[in-house]
Short mmCIF file of C-alpha atoms (C1' of nucleotides) in Angstrom, two decimals:
data_model
loop_
_atom_site.label_atom_id
_atom_site.label_comp_id
_atom_site.label_asym_id
_atom_site.label_seq_id
_atom_site.Cartn_x
_atom_site.Cartn_y
_atom_site.Cartn_z
CA MET A 1 139.45 92.90 151.16
CA GLN A 2 142.77 91.88 149.68
CA GLN A 3 143.13 94.22 146.69
CA THR A 4 143.20 97.99 146.85
CA ILE A 5 140.04 99.31 145.29
CA SER A 6 139.37 103.01 144.91
CA LYS A 7 136.61 104.83 146.75
CA LYS A 8 135.15 105.82 143.40
CA ALA A 9 134.96 102.19 142.37
CA ILE A 10 133.12 101.35 145.60
CA VAL A 11 130.61 104.13 144.95
CA ARG A 12 130.03 102.62 141.50
CA LEU A 13 129.49 99.17 142.99
CA SER A 14 126.76 100.63 145.17
CA ILE A 15 125.17 102.22 142.09
CA TYR A 16 125.31 98.95 140.16
CA ARG A 17 123.64 97.16 143.03
CA ARG A 18 120.71 99.55 143.06
CA TYR A 19 120.07 98.84 139.38
CA LEU A 20 120.45 95.13 139.86
CA ARG A 21 117.76 95.29 142.52
CA SER A 22 115.40 97.09 140.17
CA LEU A 23 116.13 94.47 137.50
CA ILE A 24 115.17 91.73 139.96
CA ARG A 25 111.88 93.50 140.61
CA GLN A 26 111.30 93.50 136.87
CA GLY A 27 111.79 89.75 136.80
CA GLU A 28 115.18 89.71 135.05
CA SER A 29 117.63 87.00 136.01
CA HIS A 30 120.74 87.74 133.93
CA VAL A 31 122.49 90.90 132.81
CA TYR A 32 125.42 91.76 130.56
CA SER A 33 128.06 94.27 131.53
CA HIS A 34 127.07 96.54 128.64
CA GLU A 35 123.45 96.65 129.83
CA LEU A 36 124.53 97.65 133.31
CA ALA A 37 126.87 100.19 131.74
CA ALA A 38 124.14 101.76 129.62
CA ARG A 39 121.84 102.18 132.61
CA THR A 40 124.47 103.69 134.89
CA GLY A 41 126.41 105.83 132.43
CA TYR A 42 129.72 103.98 132.67
CA THR A 43 131.54 101.78 130.14
CA SER A 44 131.15 98.01 130.00
CA SER A 45 134.89 97.68 130.48
CA GLN A 46 134.69 99.59 133.72
CA VAL A 47 131.69 97.62 134.92
CA ARG A 48 133.55 94.36 134.35
CA ARG A 49 136.62 95.69 136.09
CA ASP A 50 134.63 96.96 139.08
CA LEU A 51 132.70 93.71 139.45
CA MET A 52 135.98 91.80 139.36
CA GLY A 53 137.10 93.96 142.28
CA ALA A 54 134.12 92.69 144.26
CA ASN A 55 135.06 89.09 143.41
CA ALA A 56 132.00 88.65 141.20
CA GLU A 57 132.02 86.27 138.27
CA GLY A 58 130.00 86.02 135.09
CA SER A 59 129.94 83.63 132.19
CA ALA A 60 130.82 84.43 128.63
CA SER A 61 127.52 83.14 127.31
CA LYS A 62 124.93 84.47 129.77
CA GLY A 63 126.68 87.40 131.37
CA TYR A 64 126.13 87.81 135.10
CA LYS A 65 123.49 86.08 137.18
CA ILE A 66 121.82 88.97 138.98
CA LYS A 67 121.11 87.20 142.26
CA ASP A 68 124.72 86.01 142.57
CA LEU A 69 125.95 89.47 141.73
CA ILE A 70 123.79 91.14 144.37
CA HIS A 71 124.94 88.56 146.87
CA LYS A 72 128.60 89.29 146.12
CA LEU A 73 127.99 93.03 146.34
CA ASP A 74 126.12 92.67 149.63
CA GLU A 75 129.06 90.71 150.97
CA PHE A 76 131.59 93.21 149.71
CA LEU A 77 129.78 96.46 150.54
CA ASP A 78 127.81 95.62 153.67
CA GLY A 79 129.94 93.24 155.68
CA ASP A 80 128.40 91.34 158.53
CA GLU A 81 126.62 93.93 160.56
CA PRO A 82 125.26 97.45 159.91
CA ALA A 83 127.64 100.38 160.30
CA LYS A 84 126.56 102.66 163.12
CA VAL A 85 126.11 106.30 162.16
CA VAL A 86 125.87 109.49 164.21
CA LEU A 87 124.62 112.87 163.05
CA PHE A 88 126.19 116.19 164.06
CA GLY A 89 123.77 119.07 163.56
CA ALA A 90 120.17 118.06 164.11
CA GLY A 91 118.61 120.80 162.01
CA LYS A 92 116.38 120.61 158.98
CA LEU A 93 119.18 119.69 156.62
CA GLY A 94 120.39 116.86 158.82
CA LYS A 95 116.92 115.45 159.26
CA ALA A 96 116.14 115.71 155.56
CA ILE A 97 119.35 113.93 154.60
CA LEU A 98 118.71 111.14 157.06
CA GLN A 99 115.15 110.64 155.90
CA PHE A 100 116.05 110.57 152.24
CA PHE A 101 119.30 108.70 152.20
CA LEU A 102 119.69 106.67 155.35
CA ASN A 103 116.14 105.39 155.77
CA HIS A 104 115.62 101.78 154.75
CA GLN A 105 119.37 101.18 154.31
CA ARG A 106 119.76 97.92 156.13
CA SER A 107 123.52 98.24 156.17
CA LEU A 108 123.52 101.64 157.88
CA GLN A 109 121.99 102.36 161.25
CA LEU A 110 121.58 105.76 162.87
CA VAL A 111 122.36 105.50 166.58
CA ALA A 112 122.54 109.08 167.89
CA ALA A 113 122.35 112.75 166.99
CA PHE A 114 124.21 115.71 168.52
CA ASP A 115 123.56 119.44 168.57
CA ASN A 116 124.63 122.39 170.68
CA ASP A 117 121.21 124.02 170.64
CA LEU A 118 119.46 123.27 173.94
CA GLU A 119 116.11 123.45 172.17
CA LYS A 120 117.03 120.41 170.11
CA THR A 121 118.84 118.32 172.68
CA ASP A 122 117.17 115.69 174.86
CA ARG A 123 114.56 115.00 172.24
CA VAL A 124 114.06 112.21 169.76
CA ILE A 125 114.87 112.98 166.14
CA CYS A 126 114.61 110.46 163.31
CA GLY A 127 114.07 107.76 165.87
CA VAL A 128 117.17 108.39 167.99
CA HIS A 129 118.06 110.48 171.00
CA CYS A 130 119.61 113.90 170.37
CA TYR A 131 122.37 114.66 172.87
CA HIS A 132 124.26 117.86 173.61
CA ILE A 133 127.52 118.05 171.69
CA ASP A 134 129.53 118.04 174.93
CA GLN A 135 128.46 114.47 175.58
CA ALA A 136 129.73 113.19 172.24
CA LYS A 137 133.20 112.04 173.28
CA GLU A 138 131.67 109.90 175.98
CA ILE A 139 128.68 108.51 174.10
CA ILE A 140 130.10 107.70 170.67
CA PRO A 141 132.59 105.05 171.85
CA ASN A 142 129.87 103.46 174.00
CA LEU A 143 127.59 103.18 170.98
CA GLU A 144 130.46 101.87 168.84
CA ALA A 145 129.57 104.27 166.04
CA THR A 146 132.05 104.37 163.15
CA LEU A 147 130.51 106.89 160.74
CA ALA A 148 129.51 110.54 161.16
CA ILE A 149 127.35 112.80 159.03
CA ILE A 150 128.02 116.49 159.55
CA THR A 151 125.47 119.20 158.82
CA ALA A 152 126.66 121.60 161.47
CA PRO A 153 127.62 125.19 160.62
CA ASP A 154 131.15 126.32 159.80
CA ALA A 155 131.88 127.58 163.30
CA ALA A 156 131.42 124.13 164.84
CA ILE A 157 134.06 122.45 162.68
CA PRO A 158 137.14 122.83 164.93
CA GLN A 159 135.29 121.37 167.91
CA LEU A 160 133.92 118.54 165.79
CA SER A 161 137.37 117.74 164.39
CA SER A 162 138.62 117.15 167.89
CA ILE A 163 135.59 115.07 168.90
CA ILE A 164 135.76 112.90 165.81
CA SER A 165 139.48 112.28 166.09
CA GLU A 166 139.10 111.02 169.63
CA SER A 167 135.96 108.94 169.53
CA GLY A 168 136.72 106.10 167.14
CA ILE A 169 134.87 107.47 164.11
CA ARG A 170 136.47 106.15 160.91
CA GLY A 171 134.47 107.81 158.15
CA VAL A 172 132.89 111.26 157.82
CA LEU A 173 130.39 112.62 155.33
CA ASN A 174 130.78 116.36 155.70
CA PHE A 175 128.29 118.88 154.30
CA ALA A 176 129.79 121.85 156.15
CA PRO A 177 131.62 124.44 154.05
CA ALA A 178 135.02 123.62 155.56
CA PRO A 179 136.89 120.33 155.38
CA MET A 180 137.96 118.94 158.76
CA ALA A 181 141.61 118.66 159.69
CA LEU A 182 141.50 114.95 160.50
CA ASP A 183 144.35 112.51 160.70
CA SER A 184 144.78 110.29 157.68
CA ARG A 185 143.30 107.19 159.29
CA ILE A 186 139.87 108.82 159.05
CA ASP A 187 138.17 108.99 155.66
CA GLU A 188 136.46 112.24 154.89
CA GLN A 189 134.06 112.77 152.04
CA HIS A 190 133.46 116.49 151.85
CA ILE A 191 130.40 117.34 149.76
CA ASP A 192 130.51 121.05 149.08
CA ILE A 193 127.12 121.71 147.56
CA THR A 194 127.53 125.48 147.34
CA SER A 195 130.76 125.11 145.38
CA GLU A 196 129.27 122.42 143.14
CA LEU A 197 126.42 124.78 142.30
CA GLN A 198 128.78 127.64 141.59
CA ALA A 199 130.89 125.42 139.35
CA LEU A 200 127.81 124.40 137.39
CA ALA A 201 126.82 128.04 137.00
CA CYS A 202 130.31 128.95 135.84
CA LEU A 203 130.44 126.11 133.31
CA SER A 204 126.95 126.76 131.97
CA ARG A 205 127.85 130.38 131.42
CA SER A 206 130.92 129.58 129.33
CA ARG A 207 129.13 127.25 126.95
CA MET B 1 137.00 131.63 129.23
CA GLN B 2 139.70 130.83 126.72
CA GLN B 3 141.44 127.84 128.31
CA THR B 4 139.81 124.55 129.18
CA ILE B 5 139.64 124.28 132.93
CA SER B 6 138.26 121.21 134.64
CA LYS B 7 135.08 121.22 136.68
CA LYS B 8 137.08 120.05 139.66
CA ALA B 9 139.37 123.03 139.34
CA ILE B 10 136.37 125.36 139.27
CA VAL B 11 135.01 123.78 142.43
CA ARG B 12 138.39 124.41 144.06
CA LEU B 13 138.35 128.04 142.96
CA SER B 14 135.03 128.46 144.72
CA ILE B 15 136.50 126.89 147.85
CA TYR B 16 139.53 129.19 147.74
CA ARG B 17 137.24 132.20 147.41
CA ARG B 18 135.33 131.29 150.55
CA TYR B 19 138.57 131.19 152.54
CA LEU B 20 139.79 134.42 151.04
CA ARG B 21 136.58 136.07 152.20
CA SER B 22 137.12 134.83 155.73
CA LEU B 23 140.70 136.14 155.61
CA ILE B 24 139.41 139.57 154.61
CA ARG B 25 137.06 139.53 157.61
CA GLN B 26 140.10 138.78 159.78
CA GLY B 27 141.84 141.85 158.41
CA GLU B 28 144.40 140.03 156.26
CA SER B 29 145.47 141.67 153.03
CA HIS B 30 147.94 139.20 151.48
CA VAL B 31 148.18 135.43 151.30
CA TYR B 32 150.70 132.89 150.00
CA SER B 33 149.68 129.87 147.98
CA HIS B 34 150.92 127.55 150.70
CA GLU B 35 148.73 129.23 153.31
CA LEU B 36 145.68 128.83 151.10
CA ALA B 37 146.73 125.24 150.45
CA ALA B 38 147.05 124.42 154.15
CA ARG B 39 143.59 125.77 154.89
CA THR B 40 141.86 123.98 152.04
CA GLY B 41 143.71 120.69 152.03
CA TYR B 42 145.31 121.02 148.58
CA THR B 43 148.95 121.54 147.58
CA SER B 44 150.45 124.96 146.98
CA SER B 45 151.39 123.86 143.48
CA GLN B 46 147.77 123.12 142.72
CA VAL B 47 146.58 126.37 144.25
CA ARG B 48 148.99 128.35 142.04
CA ARG B 49 147.94 126.38 138.99
CA ASP B 50 144.24 126.88 139.70
CA LEU B 51 144.62 130.60 140.35
CA MET B 52 146.51 130.90 137.08
CA GLY B 53 143.49 129.36 135.39
CA ALA B 54 141.35 132.20 136.74
CA ASN B 55 143.84 134.75 135.38
CA ALA B 56 144.93 135.78 138.84
CA GLU B 57 148.44 137.08 139.51
CA GLY B 58 150.60 137.28 142.57
CA SER B 59 154.04 138.60 143.27
CA ALA B 60 157.06 136.59 144.32
CA SER B 61 157.65 138.72 147.39
CA LYS B 62 154.19 139.28 148.85
CA GLY B 63 152.17 136.40 147.43
CA TYR B 64 148.63 137.27 146.34
CA LYS B 65 146.71 140.40 147.24
CA ILE B 66 143.48 139.02 148.63
CA LYS B 67 141.16 141.73 147.32
CA ASP B 68 142.52 141.40 143.79
CA LEU B 69 142.22 137.65 144.00
CA ILE B 70 138.59 137.76 145.13
CA HIS B 71 137.87 140.23 142.36
CA LYS B 72 139.37 137.89 139.74
CA LEU B 73 137.49 134.93 141.15
CA ASP B 74 134.21 136.88 141.19
CA GLU B 75 134.78 137.74 137.58
CA PHE B 76 135.64 134.20 136.62
CA LEU B 77 133.05 132.32 138.67
CA ASP B 78 130.07 134.66 138.76
CA GLY B 79 130.00 136.44 135.43
CA ASP B 80 127.81 139.48 134.99
CA GLU B 81 124.46 138.44 136.32
CA PRO B 82 123.17 135.74 138.66
CA ALA B 83 122.41 132.31 137.23
CA LYS B 84 118.72 131.49 137.51
CA VAL B 85 117.93 128.23 139.25
CA VAL B 86 114.81 126.08 139.40
CA LEU B 87 114.03 123.31 141.87
CA PHE B 88 112.33 120.05 140.96
CA GLY B 89 110.83 118.37 144.00
CA ALA B 90 109.62 120.87 146.59
CA GLY B 91 109.80 118.54 149.57
CA LYS B 92 111.78 118.81 152.77
CA LEU B 93 115.07 117.85 151.17
CA GLY B 94 114.70 120.42 148.41
CA LYS B 95 113.80 123.18 150.81
CA ALA B 96 116.62 122.30 153.19
CA ILE B 97 119.18 122.30 150.39
CA LEU B 98 117.99 125.65 149.12
CA GLN B 99 118.07 127.21 152.55
CA PHE B 100 121.51 125.94 153.39
CA PHE B 101 123.34 126.23 150.12
CA LEU B 102 121.59 128.71 147.87
CA ASN B 103 120.60 131.36 150.37
CA HIS B 104 122.77 134.47 150.35
CA GLN B 105 124.60 133.38 147.19
CA ARG B 106 124.46 136.55 145.17
CA SER B 107 125.50 134.75 142.01
CA LEU B 108 122.66 132.23 142.16
CA GLN B 109 118.99 133.11 142.17
CA LEU B 110 116.09 130.72 142.69
CA VAL B 111 113.27 131.62 140.30
CA ALA B 112 110.76 128.76 140.51
CA ALA B 113 109.98 125.39 142.04
CA PHE B 114 108.07 122.45 140.56
CA ASP B 115 106.31 119.46 142.06
CA ASN B 116 103.65 117.00 141.01
CA ASP B 117 101.92 116.97 144.38
CA LEU B 118 98.83 119.20 144.23
CA GLU B 119 99.22 119.94 147.94
CA LYS B 120 102.52 121.68 147.24
CA THR B 121 101.74 123.46 144.00
CA ASP B 122 100.40 127.01 143.79
CA ARG B 123 102.10 127.97 147.00
CA VAL B 124 105.19 129.98 147.77
CA ILE B 125 108.25 127.99 148.89
CA CYS B 126 111.62 129.54 149.69
CA GLY B 127 110.33 132.81 148.32
CA VAL B 128 109.25 131.57 144.89
CA HIS B 129 106.11 130.17 143.35
CA CYS B 130 105.76 126.38 143.19
CA TYR B 131 104.17 125.26 139.93
CA HIS B 132 102.86 121.90 138.83
CA ILE B 133 105.44 119.89 136.95
CA ASP B 134 103.32 119.94 133.77
CA GLN B 135 103.86 123.68 133.47
CA ALA B 136 107.65 123.41 133.53
CA LYS B 137 108.32 123.28 129.77
CA GLU B 138 106.40 126.48 129.34
CA ILE B 139 107.61 128.42 132.37
CA ILE B 140 111.34 127.63 132.45
CA PRO B 141 112.20 129.27 129.11
CA ASN B 142 110.13 132.33 130.07
CA LEU B 143 112.10 132.70 133.29
CA GLU B 144 115.38 132.11 131.42
CA ALA B 145 116.52 129.63 134.04
CA THR B 146 119.75 127.79 133.23
CA LEU B 147 120.30 125.56 136.29
CA ALA B 148 118.16 122.89 137.90
CA ILE B 149 118.38 121.21 141.29
CA ILE B 150 116.65 117.85 141.46
CA THR B 151 115.39 116.32 144.68
CA ALA B 152 112.51 114.43 143.11
CA PRO B 153 112.09 110.66 143.60
CA ASP B 154 113.47 108.04 141.26
CA ALA B 155 110.19 107.55 139.41
CA ALA B 156 110.10 111.17 138.22
CA ILE B 157 113.49 111.00 136.47
CA PRO B 158 112.39 110.01 132.93
CA GLN B 159 109.83 112.83 132.82
CA LEU B 160 112.36 115.31 134.18
CA SER B 161 114.98 114.25 131.63
CA SER B 162 112.62 115.19 128.85
CA ILE B 163 111.62 118.49 130.46
CA ILE B 164 115.20 119.51 131.11
CA SER B 165 116.40 118.62 127.63
CA GLU B 166 113.75 120.82 126.06
CA SER B 167 113.67 123.87 128.26
CA GLY B 168 117.11 125.44 127.92
CA ILE B 169 118.58 124.18 131.19
CA ARG B 170 122.36 123.86 130.90
CA GLY B 171 123.42 122.49 134.27
CA VAL B 172 121.81 120.02 136.67
CA LEU B 173 122.60 119.17 140.27
CA ASN B 174 120.90 115.83 140.76
CA PHE B 175 120.29 114.25 144.18
CA ALA B 176 117.98 111.53 142.85
CA PRO B 177 119.31 107.97 142.87
CA ALA B 178 119.42 107.73 139.09
CA PRO B 179 121.51 109.82 136.70
CA MET B 180 119.52 111.48 133.93
CA ALA B 181 120.00 110.51 130.30
CA LEU B 182 120.77 114.01 129.07
CA ASP B 183 122.49 115.06 125.90
CA SER B 184 126.11 116.01 126.28
CA ARG B 185 125.51 119.75 126.04
CA ILE B 186 123.98 119.65 129.50
CA ASP B 187 126.26 119.30 132.52
CA GLU B 188 125.06 116.93 135.16
CA GLN B 189 126.52 116.68 138.63
CA HIS B 190 125.00 113.62 140.20
CA ILE B 191 125.46 113.56 143.97
CA ASP B 192 124.58 110.10 145.15
CA ILE B 193 124.53 110.48 148.91
CA THR B 194 123.34 106.97 149.65
CA SER B 195 126.19 105.45 147.64
CA GLU B 196 128.72 107.82 149.20
CA LEU B 197 127.60 106.70 152.63
CA GLN B 198 127.79 103.05 151.68
CA ALA B 199 131.27 103.53 150.27
CA LEU B 200 132.40 105.18 153.52
CA ALA B 201 130.95 102.29 155.49
CA CYS B 202 132.70 99.76 153.25
CA LEU B 203 136.04 101.53 153.51
CA SER B 204 135.83 102.04 157.27
CA ARG B 205 135.14 98.34 157.69
CA SER B 206 138.25 97.28 155.79
CA ARG B 207 140.62 99.47 157.76
"C1'" DT C 1 172.49 139.89 148.46
"C1'" DA C 2 170.06 135.77 150.43
"C1'" DG C 3 165.82 133.66 150.90
"C1'" DA C 4 161.39 132.70 149.59
"C1'" DT C 5 157.68 132.79 146.31
"C1'" DT C 6 155.54 132.91 141.72
"C1'" DG C 7 154.56 131.16 136.95
"C1'" DT C 8 155.11 127.37 134.12
"C1'" DT C 9 156.90 123.19 132.20
"C1'" DA C 10 158.15 118.36 132.75
"C1'" DA C 11 157.58 114.10 135.37
"C1'" DT C 12 154.64 111.29 137.90
"C1'" DC C 13 150.75 109.12 139.24
"C1'" DG C 14 146.33 106.91 138.96
"C1'" DA C 15 142.26 105.90 136.79
"C1'" DT C 16 139.81 104.85 132.49
"C1'" DT C 17 139.57 102.67 128.13
"C1'" DA C 18 140.96 99.61 124.47
"C1'" DA C 19 142.34 95.26 123.10
"C1'" DC C 20 142.29 90.42 122.85
"C1'" DA C 21 142.81 85.47 124.18
"C1'" DA C 22 139.84 82.28 126.49
"C1'" DT C 23 135.29 80.82 126.96
"C1'" DC C 24 130.56 79.65 126.30
"C1'" DT D 1 131.03 76.52 114.23
"C1'" DA D 2 130.13 81.58 114.43
"C1'" DG D 3 129.18 85.24 117.33
"C1'" DA D 4 129.27 87.48 121.52
"C1'" DT D 5 130.87 88.04 126.16
"C1'" DT D 6 134.08 87.61 130.08
"C1'" DG D 7 138.56 88.27 132.55
"C1'" DT D 8 142.69 90.64 132.32
"C1'" DT D 9 146.60 93.08 130.55
"C1'" DA D 10 148.48 96.94 127.96
"C1'" DA D 11 147.77 101.60 126.18
"C1'" DT D 12 145.80 105.92 126.82
"C1'" DC D 13 144.29 109.75 128.97
"C1'" DG D 14 144.00 113.38 132.32
"C1'" DA D 15 144.97 115.34 136.51
"C1'" DT D 16 148.29 116.12 140.25
"C1'" DT D 17 152.84 116.95 141.80
"C1'" DA D 18 157.67 118.11 141.43
"C1'" DA D 19 161.02 121.03 139.73
"C1'" DC D 20 163.19 125.21 138.62
"C1'" DA D 21 164.24 129.69 136.28
"C1'" DA D 22 162.61 134.29 136.96
"C1'" DT D 23 161.33 137.56 140.24
"C1'" DC D 24 160.80 140.31 144.26
#
DNA sequence: TAGATTGTTAATCGATTAACAATC
DNA sequence: TAGATTGTTAATCGATTAACAATC
């Protein structure tokens, strides 16, 4: 990856790819940037710009060849081998998120779960072993995991910050209410669902 | 609400409030913008600007009085009565999200759930009745619900777009893979967890 | 007073959109 | 050719940050 491309742009590339796949299933072979834009809610200008960022090329007469585009996006987004993911907090939320969003993603592979509840540890959840949280610093580097999904409660965050900083994790998707004080080499995407809901409520009230 | 304030700023206000509440529990009575900034990961300049947007005031010597601040934020974010929320898709993900993020939120109240699976309908989930999706257009206006949370699969999106447009819903938190073609009066927050994960994986690979 | 913070404006930054020559 | 699209730069827009007088 030579150029700097924003995280938002990468998220959009992933969204484009999903639509391209559905177009393939419908038997389409070519697509114009404005079609992709209409289906995803962005502008055609932005679609073209984003695709450029992934080194994709189209032609002025036929637009983009879908198969080529998907290939370029696979190359850009997925790399050579699947990213290895661990889950912190093996409760209902964690399991639901894994089942809905990680399942069938060839480029992402769950390799372990961690919890501090002895009732949940030393069992298999979502196809992987669930370890006690105290084993994390040892196990994560051995598994070569680079991504973490956090659905643990607020109180666990300080401990998890320390574990994550020291175990080679490079990206965190955090559903806990608090962001994690991580050093800047680690990417954190904090999804604060409670606050998103409250913002929606506030906005809908003022309309 | 006289001034235009961005959705992002409102989300931050909700995040500040959560920290202010934890400070109260710790017996604190005053806070400076830079303390709030350090705990939430923003800049003190932004904190001051955001608080201004919620009509909050501090003093140059003692910073902000926490109780006053929470009161202002309650007023600004919550309004007079709780926003009524419905859930589309009463599966594991929907239930988990409700339990984790809606529970104990005084300003948000779940009033109904909808599903198209006859095994799930006409039961109580998360304390409310689960109706069949075909009843939604009739029931939602009666309940005066204004917010919807969507955890239904991709295929249900076109039907849900039509239901939501016609039933008085004003804000949507959408976890489905596709955004909903809604008219511009309705706020949609589309949280695309799969794409967020893929973006994290892509970024962590290029580091 | 001296030092630090608030409220608020101006400057900066980055991302989105518009524009258009080159191309098919 | 005429019409429409791509690739790419310039203009616009909005949000964040820096700056500083007023205040305590």
